[in-house]
PDB file of C-alpha atoms in Angstrom:
ATOM      1  CA  SER F  27      -7.739 -10.558  -9.671  1.00  0.00           C
ATOM      2  CA  ALA F  28      -9.830  -9.105  -6.450  1.00  0.00           C
ATOM      3  CA  VAL F  29     -12.034  -6.189  -7.427  1.00  0.00           C
ATOM      4  CA  ILE F  30     -12.349  -4.002  -4.104  1.00  0.00           C
ATOM      5  CA  SER F  31     -15.151  -0.917  -3.426  1.00  0.00           C
ATOM      6  CA  GLN F  32     -15.386   1.084  -0.781  1.00  0.00           C
ATOM      7  CA  LYS F  33     -17.960   3.952   0.360  1.00  0.00           C
ATOM      8  CA  PRO F  34     -18.323   6.179   0.548  1.00  0.00           C
ATOM      9  CA  SER F  35     -15.544   7.268  -1.683  1.00  0.00           C
ATOM     10  CA  ARG F  36     -14.541  10.845   0.322  1.00  0.00           C
ATOM     11  CA  ASP F  37     -16.587  12.947   2.960  1.00  0.00           C
ATOM     12  CA  ILE F  38     -16.434  15.938   5.002  1.00  0.00           C
ATOM     13  CA  CYS F  39     -16.737  15.344   8.953  1.00  0.00           C
ATOM     14  CA  GLN F  40     -16.907  17.396  12.090  1.00  0.00           C
ATOM     15  CA  ARG F  41     -14.715  16.893  15.218  1.00  0.00           C
ATOM     16  CA  GLY F  42     -15.974  14.674  17.281  1.00  0.00           C
ATOM     17  CA  THR F  43     -18.049  12.577  15.068  1.00  0.00           C
ATOM     18  CA  SER F  44     -17.455   9.231  13.799  1.00  0.00           C
ATOM     19  CA  LEU F  45     -17.355   7.715  10.310  1.00  0.00           C
ATOM     20  CA  THR F  46     -18.060   3.988   9.235  1.00  0.00           C
ATOM     21  CA  ILE F  47     -16.043   3.261   6.029  1.00  0.00           C
ATOM     22  CA  GLN F  48     -17.704  -0.073   4.253  1.00  0.00           C
ATOM     23  CA  CYS F  49     -15.045  -2.530   2.037  1.00  0.00           C
ATOM     24  CA  GLN F  50     -16.274  -5.032  -0.161  1.00  0.00           C
ATOM     25  CA  VAL F  51     -14.785  -7.701  -2.292  1.00  0.00           C
ATOM     26  CA  ASP F  52     -15.768  -9.792  -5.145  1.00  0.00           C
ATOM     27  CA  SER F  53     -14.500 -12.975  -3.773  1.00  0.00           C
ATOM     28  CA  GLN F  54     -14.158 -14.823  -0.422  1.00  0.00           C
ATOM     29  CA  VAL F  55     -11.058 -13.507   1.406  1.00  0.00           C
ATOM     30  CA  THR F  56     -10.143 -14.949   4.965  1.00  0.00           C
ATOM     31  CA  MET F  57      -8.437 -11.872   6.132  1.00  0.00           C
ATOM     32  CA  MET F  58      -8.819  -8.032   4.716  1.00  0.00           C
ATOM     33  CA  PHE F  59      -5.945  -5.374   5.779  1.00  0.00           C
ATOM     34  CA  TRP F  60      -7.146  -1.619   6.934  1.00  0.00           C
ATOM     35  CA  TYR F  61      -4.643   1.010   6.080  1.00  0.00           C
ATOM     36  CA  ARG F  62      -3.759   4.904   6.285  1.00  0.00           C
ATOM     37  CA  GLN F  63      -2.408   7.467   4.298  1.00  0.00           C
ATOM     38  CA  GLN F  64      -1.823  10.808   5.449  1.00  0.00           C
ATOM     39  CA  PRO F  65      -1.287  13.693   3.619  1.00  0.00           C
ATOM     40  CA  GLY F  66       2.272  13.397   1.851  1.00  0.00           C
ATOM     41  CA  GLN F  67       2.732   9.971   3.813  1.00  0.00           C
ATOM     42  CA  SER F  68       3.341   6.599   3.270  1.00  0.00           C
ATOM     43  CA  LEU F  69       0.746   4.009   4.004  1.00  0.00           C
ATOM     44  CA  THR F  70       0.629   2.412   7.458  1.00  0.00           C
ATOM     45  CA  LEU F  71      -1.312  -0.725   8.337  1.00  0.00           C
ATOM     46  CA  ILE F  72      -4.072  -0.184  10.783  1.00  0.00           C
ATOM     47  CA  ALA F  73      -5.188  -3.873  11.876  1.00  0.00           C
ATOM     48  CA  THR F  74      -6.410  -7.013   9.925  1.00  0.00           C
ATOM     49  CA  ALA F  75      -9.858  -7.653   9.974  1.00  0.00           C
ATOM     50  CA  ASN F  76     -10.269 -11.764  10.427  1.00  0.00           C
ATOM     51  CA  GLN F  77     -13.700 -12.996   9.493  1.00  0.00           C
ATOM     52  CA  GLY F  78     -15.027 -14.832  12.779  1.00  0.00           C
ATOM     53  CA  SER F  79     -12.538 -13.274  14.876  1.00  0.00           C
ATOM     54  CA  GLU F  80     -11.570  -9.964  16.514  1.00  0.00           C
ATOM     55  CA  ALA F  81      -9.530  -7.667  14.583  1.00  0.00           C
ATOM     56  CA  THR F  82      -5.600  -7.863  14.800  1.00  0.00           C
ATOM     57  CA  TYR F  83      -4.614  -4.082  15.851  1.00  0.00           C
ATOM     58  CA  GLU F  84      -0.845  -2.618  14.960  1.00  0.00           C
ATOM     59  CA  SER F  85       0.940  -0.554  17.678  1.00  0.00           C
ATOM     60  CA  GLY F  86      -0.284   2.927  17.697  1.00  0.00           C
ATOM     61  CA  PHE F  87      -4.280   1.998  16.510  1.00  0.00           C
ATOM     62  CA  VAL F  88      -6.622   1.213  19.167  1.00  0.00           C
ATOM     63  CA  ILE F  89     -10.208  -0.991  19.194  1.00  0.00           C
ATOM     64  CA  ASP F  90     -12.034   2.299  20.451  1.00  0.00           C
ATOM     65  CA  LYS F  91     -10.939   4.473  18.323  1.00  0.00           C
ATOM     66  CA  PHE F  92     -10.876   2.210  15.062  1.00  0.00           C
ATOM     67  CA  PRO F  93     -13.754  -0.814  15.978  1.00  0.00           C
ATOM     68  CA  ILE F  94     -13.642  -2.760  12.278  1.00  0.00           C
ATOM     69  CA  SER F  95     -16.622  -5.303  11.565  1.00  0.00           C
ATOM     70  CA  ARG F  96     -16.128  -8.534   9.629  1.00  0.00           C
ATOM     71  CA  PRO F  97     -19.368  -9.720   9.350  1.00  0.00           C
ATOM     72  CA  ASN F  98     -18.672 -12.097   6.714  1.00  0.00           C
ATOM     73  CA  LEU F  99     -16.116 -13.362   4.376  1.00  0.00           C
ATOM     74  CA  THR F 100     -16.439 -10.461   1.308  1.00  0.00           C
ATOM     75  CA  PHE F 101     -17.246  -7.210   3.572  1.00  0.00           C
ATOM     76  CA  SER F 102     -15.830  -4.787   6.476  1.00  0.00           C
ATOM     77  CA  THR F 103     -16.095  -1.952   7.874  1.00  0.00           C
ATOM     78  CA  LEU F 104     -13.516   0.278   9.711  1.00  0.00           C
ATOM     79  CA  THR F 105     -14.900   3.209  12.106  1.00  0.00           C
ATOM     80  CA  VAL F 106     -13.090   6.182  12.895  1.00  0.00           C
ATOM     81  CA  SER F 107     -14.510   7.384  15.918  1.00  0.00           C
ATOM     82  CA  ASN F 108     -14.721  10.688  17.625  1.00  0.00           C
ATOM     83  CA  MET F 109     -13.107  12.460  14.849  1.00  0.00           C
ATOM     84  CA  SER F 110     -10.217  15.052  14.993  1.00  0.00           C
ATOM     85  CA  PRO F 111      -8.421  16.746  11.862  1.00  0.00           C
ATOM     86  CA  GLU F 112      -5.656  14.278  13.150  1.00  0.00           C
ATOM     87  CA  ASP F 113      -7.434  11.738  11.212  1.00  0.00           C
ATOM     88  CA  SER F 114      -7.662  13.459   7.957  1.00  0.00           C
ATOM     89  CA  SER F 115      -6.331  10.941   5.540  1.00  0.00           C
ATOM     90  CA  ILE F 116      -7.034   8.143   2.921  1.00  0.00           C
ATOM     91  CA  TYR F 117      -8.144   5.058   4.462  1.00  0.00           C
ATOM     92  CA  LEU F 118      -7.526   1.534   2.065  1.00  0.00           C
ATOM     93  CA  CYS F 119      -8.885  -2.023   2.241  1.00  0.00           C
ATOM     94  CA  SER F 120      -6.793  -4.446   0.782  1.00  0.00           C
ATOM     95  CA  VAL F 121      -6.478  -8.163   0.912  1.00  0.00           C
ATOM     96  CA  ASP F 122      -4.012 -10.523  -0.111  1.00  0.00           C
ATOM     97  CA  SER F 123      -3.981 -12.277  -3.578  1.00  0.00           C
ATOM     98  CA  ARG F 124      -3.008 -15.759  -2.422  1.00  0.00           C
ATOM     99  CA  LEU F 125      -6.141 -15.107   0.128  1.00  0.00           C
ATOM    100  CA  ALA F 126      -8.610 -13.759  -3.151  1.00  0.00           C
ATOM    101  CA  GLY F 127      -7.453 -17.240  -5.194  1.00  0.00           C
ATOM    102  CA  GLY F 128      -3.914 -15.933  -6.787  1.00  0.00           C
ATOM    103  CA  SER F 129      -0.905 -17.177  -6.815  1.00  0.00           C
ATOM    104  CA  THR F 130       1.916 -14.303  -6.289  1.00  0.00           C
ATOM    105  CA  ASP F 131       2.082 -12.305  -3.019  1.00  0.00           C
ATOM    106  CA  THR F 132       0.694  -8.815  -3.767  1.00  0.00           C
ATOM    107  CA  GLN F 133      -1.881  -6.977  -2.456  1.00  0.00           C
ATOM    108  CA  TYR F 134      -4.802  -5.463  -4.130  1.00  0.00           C
ATOM    109  CA  PHE F 135      -6.233  -2.289  -2.685  1.00  0.00           C
ATOM    110  CA  GLY F 136      -9.537  -0.767  -2.872  1.00  0.00           C
ATOM    111  CA  PRO F 137      -9.692   2.836  -4.083  1.00  0.00           C
ATOM    112  CA  GLY F 138      -9.694   4.409  -0.551  1.00  0.00           C
ATOM    113  CA  THR F 139     -11.683   6.888   1.127  1.00  0.00           C
ATOM    114  CA  ARG F 140     -10.765  10.160   1.445  1.00  0.00           C
ATOM    115  CA  LEU F 141     -11.860  11.782   4.914  1.00  0.00           C
ATOM    116  CA  THR F 142     -11.352  15.741   6.140  1.00  0.00           C
ATOM    117  CA  VAL F 143     -12.380  16.151   9.601  1.00  0.00           C
ATOM    118  CA  LEU F 144     -12.770  20.256  10.224  1.00  0.00           C
TER     119      LEU F 144
ATOM    120  CA  SER L  26      11.748  -1.703  13.968  1.00  0.00           C
ATOM    121  CA  GLN L  27      11.854  -2.170   9.972  1.00  0.00           C
ATOM    122  CA  LYS L  28      12.958   1.292   8.269  1.00  0.00           C
ATOM    123  CA  ILE L  29      12.253   1.990   4.569  1.00  0.00           C
ATOM    124  CA  GLU L  30      13.736   5.168   2.819  1.00  0.00           C
ATOM    125  CA  GLN L  31      12.387   6.313  -0.825  1.00  0.00           C
ATOM    126  CA  ASN L  32      13.539   9.438  -2.344  1.00  0.00           C
ATOM    127  CA  SER L  33      11.339  12.079  -1.166  1.00  0.00           C
ATOM    128  CA  GLU L  34      12.300  14.571  -4.264  1.00  0.00           C
ATOM    129  CA  ALA L  35      10.151  13.924  -7.008  1.00  0.00           C
ATOM    130  CA  LEU L  36      11.633  12.542 -10.116  1.00  0.00           C
ATOM    131  CA  ASN L  37      11.512  15.047 -13.380  1.00  0.00           C
ATOM    132  CA  ILE L  38      12.413  12.942 -16.465  1.00  0.00           C
ATOM    133  CA  GLN L  39      12.171  13.760 -20.050  1.00  0.00           C
ATOM    134  CA  GLU L  40       9.928  11.265 -22.361  1.00  0.00           C
ATOM    135  CA  GLY L  41      11.828   8.272 -23.963  1.00  0.00           C
ATOM    136  CA  LYS L  42      14.661   7.983 -20.761  1.00  0.00           C
ATOM    137  CA  THR L  43      15.045   6.108 -17.995  1.00  0.00           C
ATOM    138  CA  ALA L  44      13.695   6.746 -14.732  1.00  0.00           C
ATOM    139  CA  THR L  45      15.904   5.070 -11.613  1.00  0.00           C
ATOM    140  CA  LEU L  46      14.162   5.136  -8.222  1.00  0.00           C
ATOM    141  CA  THR L  47      15.753   3.802  -5.503  1.00  0.00           C
ATOM    142  CA  CYS L  48      14.177   1.742  -1.747  1.00  0.00           C
ATOM    143  CA  ASN L  49      16.200   1.107   1.483  1.00  0.00           C
ATOM    144  CA  TYR L  50      15.618  -0.684   4.277  1.00  0.00           C
ATOM    145  CA  THR L  51      17.188  -1.343   7.384  1.00  0.00           C
ATOM    146  CA  ASN L  52      16.643  -3.329  10.389  1.00  0.00           C
ATOM    147  CA  TYR L  53      15.455  -6.146   8.673  1.00  0.00           C
ATOM    148  CA  SER L  54      15.910  -8.937   5.763  1.00  0.00           C
ATOM    149  CA  PRO L  55      12.622  -9.251   3.523  1.00  0.00           C
ATOM    150  CA  ALA L  56      11.975 -12.797   2.177  1.00  0.00           C
ATOM    151  CA  TYR L  57      10.191 -10.205  -0.823  1.00  0.00           C
ATOM    152  CA  LEU L  58      10.121  -6.445  -1.871  1.00  0.00           C
ATOM    153  CA  GLN L  59       7.176  -5.237  -3.989  1.00  0.00           C
ATOM    154  CA  TRP L  60       6.805  -2.060  -6.009  1.00  0.00           C
ATOM    155  CA  TYR L  61       3.381  -0.232  -6.480  1.00  0.00           C
ATOM    156  CA  ARG L  62       1.991   2.553  -8.706  1.00  0.00           C
ATOM    157  CA  GLN L  63      -0.216   4.864  -6.984  1.00  0.00           C
ATOM    158  CA  ASP L  64      -2.102   7.629  -8.906  1.00  0.00           C
ATOM    159  CA  PRO L  65      -3.963  10.814  -7.200  1.00  0.00           C
ATOM    160  CA  GLY L  66      -6.775   9.833  -5.409  1.00  0.00           C
ATOM    161  CA  ARG L  67      -6.582   5.841  -6.430  1.00  0.00           C
ATOM    162  CA  GLY L  68      -5.297   2.768  -4.341  1.00  0.00           C
ATOM    163  CA  PRO L  69      -1.597   1.659  -5.286  1.00  0.00           C
ATOM    164  CA  VAL L  70      -1.662  -1.112  -8.219  1.00  0.00           C
ATOM    165  CA  PHE L  71       0.723  -3.710  -8.239  1.00  0.00           C
ATOM    166  CA  LEU L  72       3.616  -3.811 -10.508  1.00  0.00           C
ATOM    167  CA  LEU L  73       6.483  -5.859  -9.454  1.00  0.00           C
ATOM    168  CA  LEU L  74       7.483  -8.644  -6.912  1.00  0.00           C
ATOM    169  CA  ILE L  75      11.085  -9.742  -6.335  1.00  0.00           C
ATOM    170  CA  ARG L  76      12.169 -12.084  -3.469  1.00  0.00           C
ATOM    171  CA  GLU L  77      15.241 -12.476  -1.550  1.00  0.00           C
ATOM    172  CA  ASN L  78      17.044 -15.029  -3.960  1.00  0.00           C
ATOM    173  CA  GLU L  79      15.871 -12.987  -7.095  1.00  0.00           C
ATOM    174  CA  LYS L  80      18.544 -10.434  -8.614  1.00  0.00           C
ATOM    175  CA  GLU L  81      16.351  -8.944 -11.230  1.00  0.00           C
ATOM    176  CA  LYS L  82      12.984  -8.989 -12.707  1.00  0.00           C
ATOM    177  CA  ARG L  83      11.396  -7.118 -15.391  1.00  0.00           C
ATOM    178  CA  LYS L  84       7.996  -6.834 -16.793  1.00  0.00           C
ATOM    179  CA  GLU L  85       7.918  -5.141 -19.678  1.00  0.00           C
ATOM    180  CA  ARG L  86       9.516  -1.653 -19.949  1.00  0.00           C
ATOM    181  CA  LEU L  87       9.919  -1.920 -15.681  1.00  0.00           C
ATOM    182  CA  LYS L  88      13.013  -3.642 -14.319  1.00  0.00           C
ATOM    183  CA  VAL L  89      13.544  -4.167 -10.725  1.00  0.00           C
ATOM    184  CA  THR L  90      16.782  -5.252  -8.646  1.00  0.00           C
ATOM    185  CA  PHE L  91      17.225  -6.354  -5.786  1.00  0.00           C
ATOM    186  CA  ASP L  92      20.541  -6.311  -3.788  1.00  0.00           C
ATOM    187  CA  THR L  93      19.962  -7.744  -0.150  1.00  0.00           C
ATOM    188  CA  THR L  94      23.925  -6.808   1.130  1.00  0.00           C
ATOM    189  CA  LEU L  95      23.229  -3.288   0.419  1.00  0.00           C
ATOM    190  CA  LYS L  96      19.506  -3.602   1.157  1.00  0.00           C
ATOM    191  CA  GLN L  97      18.577  -1.498  -1.545  1.00  0.00           C
ATOM    192  CA  SER L  98      16.267  -2.019  -4.365  1.00  0.00           C
ATOM    193  CA  LEU L  99      16.261  -0.214  -7.601  1.00  0.00           C
ATOM    194  CA  PHE L 100      12.937   0.434 -10.091  1.00  0.00           C
ATOM    195  CA  HIS L 101      13.812   1.285 -13.425  1.00  0.00           C
ATOM    196  CA  ILE L 102      11.394   2.377 -16.271  1.00  0.00           C
ATOM    197  CA  THR L 103      13.044   2.556 -19.753  1.00  0.00           C
ATOM    198  CA  ALA L 104      11.838   4.508 -22.284  1.00  0.00           C
ATOM    199  CA  SER L 105       9.420   6.473 -19.746  1.00  0.00           C
ATOM    200  CA  GLN L 106       6.318   8.061 -20.991  1.00  0.00           C
ATOM    201  CA  PRO L 107       3.680  11.179 -19.830  1.00  0.00           C
ATOM    202  CA  ALA L 108       1.601   8.081 -18.767  1.00  0.00           C
ATOM    203  CA  ASP L 109       3.762   6.755 -16.150  1.00  0.00           C
ATOM    204  CA  SER L 110       3.533   9.774 -14.054  1.00  0.00           C
ATOM    205  CA  ALA L 111       2.572   8.801 -10.486  1.00  0.00           C
ATOM    206  CA  THR L 112       3.639   7.630  -7.423  1.00  0.00           C
ATOM    207  CA  TYR L 113       5.888   4.814  -6.870  1.00  0.00           C
ATOM    208  CA  LEU L 114       6.300   3.117  -3.754  1.00  0.00           C
ATOM    209  CA  CYS L 115       7.950  -0.022  -2.584  1.00  0.00           C
ATOM    210  CA  ALA L 116       7.138  -1.997   0.419  1.00  0.00           C
ATOM    211  CA  LEU L 117       8.301  -4.984   2.453  1.00  0.00           C
ATOM    212  CA  ASP L 118       6.958  -8.309   4.264  1.00  0.00           C
ATOM    213  CA  ILE L 119       6.392  -7.504   7.752  1.00  0.00           C
ATOM    214  CA  ALA L 120       8.266 -10.399   9.752  1.00  0.00           C
ATOM    215  CA  ASP L 121       6.146 -13.482  10.986  1.00  0.00           C
ATOM    216  CA  SER L 122       3.333 -12.347   9.081  1.00  0.00           C
ATOM    217  CA  TRP L 123       0.635 -13.086   6.627  1.00  0.00           C
ATOM    218  CA  GLY L 124      -0.028 -10.458   3.974  1.00  0.00           C
ATOM    219  CA  LYS L 125       1.206  -7.614   6.085  1.00  0.00           C
ATOM    220  CA  LEU L 126       3.390  -5.086   4.482  1.00  0.00           C
ATOM    221  CA  GLN L 127       5.294  -2.100   5.479  1.00  0.00           C
ATOM    222  CA  PHE L 128       5.441   0.792   2.366  1.00  0.00           C
ATOM    223  CA  GLY L 129       7.864   3.458   1.984  1.00  0.00           C
ATOM    224  CA  ALA L 130       6.601   6.906   1.055  1.00  0.00           C
ATOM    225  CA  GLY L 131       6.751   6.980  -2.258  1.00  0.00           C
ATOM    226  CA  THR L 132       8.489   8.713  -4.930  1.00  0.00           C
ATOM    227  CA  GLN L 133       6.491  11.136  -7.811  1.00  0.00           C
ATOM    228  CA  VAL L 134       7.686  10.740 -11.171  1.00  0.00           C
ATOM    229  CA  VAL L 135       6.521  13.602 -13.686  1.00  0.00           C
ATOM    230  CA  VAL L 136       7.907  12.388 -17.108  1.00  0.00           C
ATOM    231  CA  THR L 137       7.313  15.118 -19.790  1.00  0.00           C
ATOM    232  CA  PRO L 138       6.828  15.006 -23.103  1.00  0.00           C
TER     233      PRO L 138
END
């Protein structure tokens, strides 16, 4: 299995500012995923972070708002830019178990970053 | 587009009984379906995966069924315990993608002693 850590675990930010969330995996993986979970809602995939290429964004999410970096095979960052209260959510990174050396089609999730925008 | 529906009402159940959760989906035929557990303030934790050609899968006190005709999966927790109290999410693979999942909104289970 893969162990995933995220920083910060939570933050309270002012409207208009930006926050960068870090995700660290204890094994090398080619793809990492970033999800958002708004209060009372399900997880929604934001983008796929690919090492060595641009991130791939899902419908409704754009790079200007959620820039992603993937400098190496164990680390990724997601920035939430120009924040508004609507961005208040839990942000989670995950990896596919097959890409982390596993044999089954599951995903390992980080503990999440709880963001509150005032 | 794919849609996944889980019962939004919390399921309150007495310890020792069986909890049954439902996951319905439309507009898609997934290759597999997964169930996750999520505790407050934590990321989801994988529980079970069932493939389209499997009818049933078990893991300890957990059982999952998959009916591709009804487009439905049932998730059972037998001999439930207060420690089983959590939100349970179902997730489907997204067509033509590697590793991407679409999640249902989840159903909260509360097991009382």
